[in-house]
Short mmCIF file of C-alpha atoms in Angstrom, two decimals:
data_model
loop_
_atom_site.label_atom_id
_atom_site.label_comp_id
_atom_site.label_asym_id
_atom_site.label_seq_id
_atom_site.Cartn_x
_atom_site.Cartn_y
_atom_site.Cartn_z
CA UNK A 1 55.82 134.70 57.17
CA UNK A 2 53.72 135.44 60.26
CA UNK A 3 51.49 138.52 59.95
CA UNK A 4 49.41 139.93 62.84
CA UNK A 5 47.45 143.12 63.17
CA UNK A 6 47.92 144.65 66.60
CA UNK A 7 45.76 147.10 68.48
CA UNK A 8 48.10 149.57 70.22
CA UNK A 9 45.57 151.79 72.05
CA UNK A 10 46.52 150.47 75.49
CA UNK A 11 50.24 150.76 74.76
CA UNK A 12 49.84 154.34 73.46
CA UNK A 13 47.86 155.28 76.56
CA UNK A 14 50.53 153.68 78.90
CA UNK A 15 53.32 155.38 76.90
CA UNK A 16 51.60 158.70 77.40
CA UNK A 17 51.40 158.16 81.16
CA UNK A 18 55.07 157.10 81.38
CA UNK A 19 56.14 160.09 79.26
CA UNK A 20 54.39 162.44 81.68
CA UNK A 21 56.33 160.98 84.64
CA UNK A 22 59.57 161.04 82.68
CA UNK A 23 59.29 164.70 81.53
CA UNK A 24 61.37 165.98 84.44
CA UNK A 25 64.21 163.66 83.33
CA UNK A 26 63.91 164.89 79.77
CA UNK A 27 63.11 161.35 78.54
CA UNK A 28 60.43 160.71 75.90
CA UNK A 29 59.66 157.09 75.05
CA UNK A 30 58.76 156.07 71.51
CA UNK A 31 56.73 153.08 70.40
CA UNK A 32 60.01 151.81 68.93
CA UNK A 33 61.47 151.71 72.44
CA UNK A 34 58.63 149.37 73.50
CA UNK A 35 59.20 147.23 70.42
CA UNK A 36 62.93 146.99 71.18
CA UNK A 37 62.17 145.95 74.81
CA UNK A 38 59.47 143.47 73.75
CA UNK A 39 61.80 141.83 71.16
CA UNK A 40 64.59 141.58 73.71
CA UNK A 41 62.33 139.87 76.29
CA UNK A 42 60.84 137.56 73.58
CA UNK A 43 64.32 136.46 72.61
CA UNK A 44 64.90 135.48 76.25
CA UNK A 45 61.59 133.53 76.38
CA UNK A 46 62.29 131.77 73.07
CA UNK A 47 66.05 131.00 73.22
CA UNK A 48 65.92 129.13 69.85
CA UNK A 49 65.14 132.43 68.20
CA UNK A 50 68.08 134.14 69.82
CA UNK A 51 70.70 132.69 67.41
CA UNK A 52 72.98 133.66 64.57
CA UNK A 53 74.57 131.84 61.72
CA UNK A 54 78.26 131.10 62.46
CA UNK A 55 79.74 129.51 59.32
CA UNK A 56 77.82 126.30 58.81
CA UNK A 57 76.04 126.17 62.14
CA UNK A 58 73.74 128.17 64.44
CA UNK A 59 75.18 129.89 67.46
CA UNK A 60 72.87 130.39 70.38
CA UNK A 61 73.13 133.76 72.14
CA UNK A 62 72.54 134.36 75.85
CA UNK A 63 72.08 138.12 75.78
CA UNK A 64 69.43 139.87 73.68
CA UNK A 65 71.57 142.16 71.52
CA UNK A 66 69.03 143.98 69.36
CA UNK A 67 70.12 145.85 66.29
CA UNK A 68 68.02 148.82 65.06
CA UNK A 69 68.24 150.18 61.54
CA UNK A 70 69.06 153.88 61.27
CA UNK A 71 68.86 155.61 57.87
CA UNK A 72 71.85 157.54 56.73
CA UNK A 73 72.62 159.17 53.42
CA UNK A 74 73.32 156.33 51.05
CA UNK A 75 72.27 153.49 53.25
CA UNK A 76 71.73 152.08 56.80
CA UNK A 77 73.65 151.58 60.01
CA UNK A 78 72.35 149.05 62.55
CA UNK A 79 73.61 150.15 65.93
CA UNK A 80 73.27 147.37 68.51
CA UNK A 81 71.68 147.73 71.94
CA UNK A 82 73.59 145.20 74.02
CA UNK A 83 71.89 143.25 76.78
CA UNK A 84 68.62 145.03 75.88
CA UNK A 85 66.63 142.56 78.01
CA UNK A 86 68.33 143.95 81.12
CA UNK A 87 67.78 147.70 80.42
CA UNK A 88 64.80 149.87 81.34
CA UNK A 89 62.72 151.51 78.72
CA UNK A 90 64.22 154.89 79.59
CA UNK A 91 67.73 153.57 79.33
CA UNK A 92 66.97 151.95 75.98
CA UNK A 93 65.40 155.20 74.77
CA UNK A 94 68.35 157.36 75.86
CA UNK A 95 70.97 154.85 74.37
CA UNK A 96 69.00 154.49 71.10
CA UNK A 97 68.79 158.26 70.63
CA UNK A 98 72.52 158.58 71.20
CA UNK A 99 73.37 155.69 68.84
CA UNK A 100 71.05 156.97 66.13
CA UNK A 101 72.47 160.51 66.28
CA UNK A 102 76.03 159.21 66.07
CA UNK A 103 75.08 156.80 63.28
CA UNK A 104 73.66 159.74 61.23
CA UNK A 105 76.91 161.62 61.89
CA UNK A 106 78.89 158.49 60.99
CA UNK A 107 80.59 158.48 64.33
CA UNK A 108 79.83 155.00 65.59
CA UNK A 109 82.71 152.66 66.49
CA UNK A 110 82.62 149.25 64.78
CA UNK A 111 81.69 147.42 67.98
CA UNK A 112 78.60 149.59 68.20
CA UNK A 113 77.08 148.33 64.96
CA UNK A 114 78.43 144.80 64.72
CA UNK A 115 76.64 141.82 66.23
CA UNK A 116 73.13 141.48 67.31
CA UNK A 117 70.89 138.40 66.98
CA UNK A 118 67.80 140.31 65.95
CA UNK A 119 67.23 143.43 63.81
CA UNK A 120 64.43 145.95 63.73
CA UNK A 121 63.80 148.33 60.88
CA UNK A 122 61.04 150.89 61.49
CA UNK A 123 59.21 152.22 58.44
CA UNK A 124 56.42 153.78 60.52
CA UNK A 125 56.35 156.90 58.38
CA UNK A 126 55.25 154.63 55.59
CA UNK A 127 52.77 152.62 57.79
CA UNK A 128 55.03 149.60 57.99
CA UNK A 129 57.46 147.87 60.30
CA UNK A 130 59.94 145.18 59.18
CA UNK A 131 61.33 143.04 61.96
CA UNK A 132 63.41 140.05 60.79
CA UNK A 133 66.52 138.18 61.73
CA UNK A 134 69.33 139.05 59.35
CA UNK A 135 69.22 135.45 57.87
CA UNK A 136 65.73 136.01 56.31
CA UNK A 137 64.38 138.05 53.52
CA UNK A 138 62.58 141.10 54.99
CA UNK A 139 58.89 141.37 54.24
CA UNK A 140 57.03 144.65 54.88
CA UNK A 141 54.08 144.39 57.27
CA UNK A 142 51.43 147.11 57.14
CA UNK A 143 50.28 148.93 60.25
CA UNK A 144 47.17 151.03 60.02
CA UNK A 145 44.45 152.61 62.04
CA UNK A 146 41.22 150.73 61.90
CA UNK A 147 37.91 150.68 63.71
CA UNK A 148 37.53 147.81 66.15
#
């Protein structure tokens, strides 16, 4: 597994600036929104990573359909943000908030949580993020504040 510590100071500053400009539209971007967008764009840049198992072969995907784990009582739902590479950060944020709320209320339609060639599970409250394709065993990766 690849492990990399990432300094997010510039991202957090940029996010703060964007959130100030989006206040009037009642949109607040999260770090997770940036991660979703970055993963979607990376899948476009590395098409071999944008694939799923289909029986006994790999099926390459054109769109970056990113699933994001949402904790519910007794388990997880993974609603899928379809064509995430084509959407703005504010559109991804708004859609993710809607999907997460409906997932917690168990009101997602099957097509909203099936599919996706990449999954993100955010354990930020525990200092970790797990991001793995569904065909691999997830491995926690620690995130922490550290002096540079």
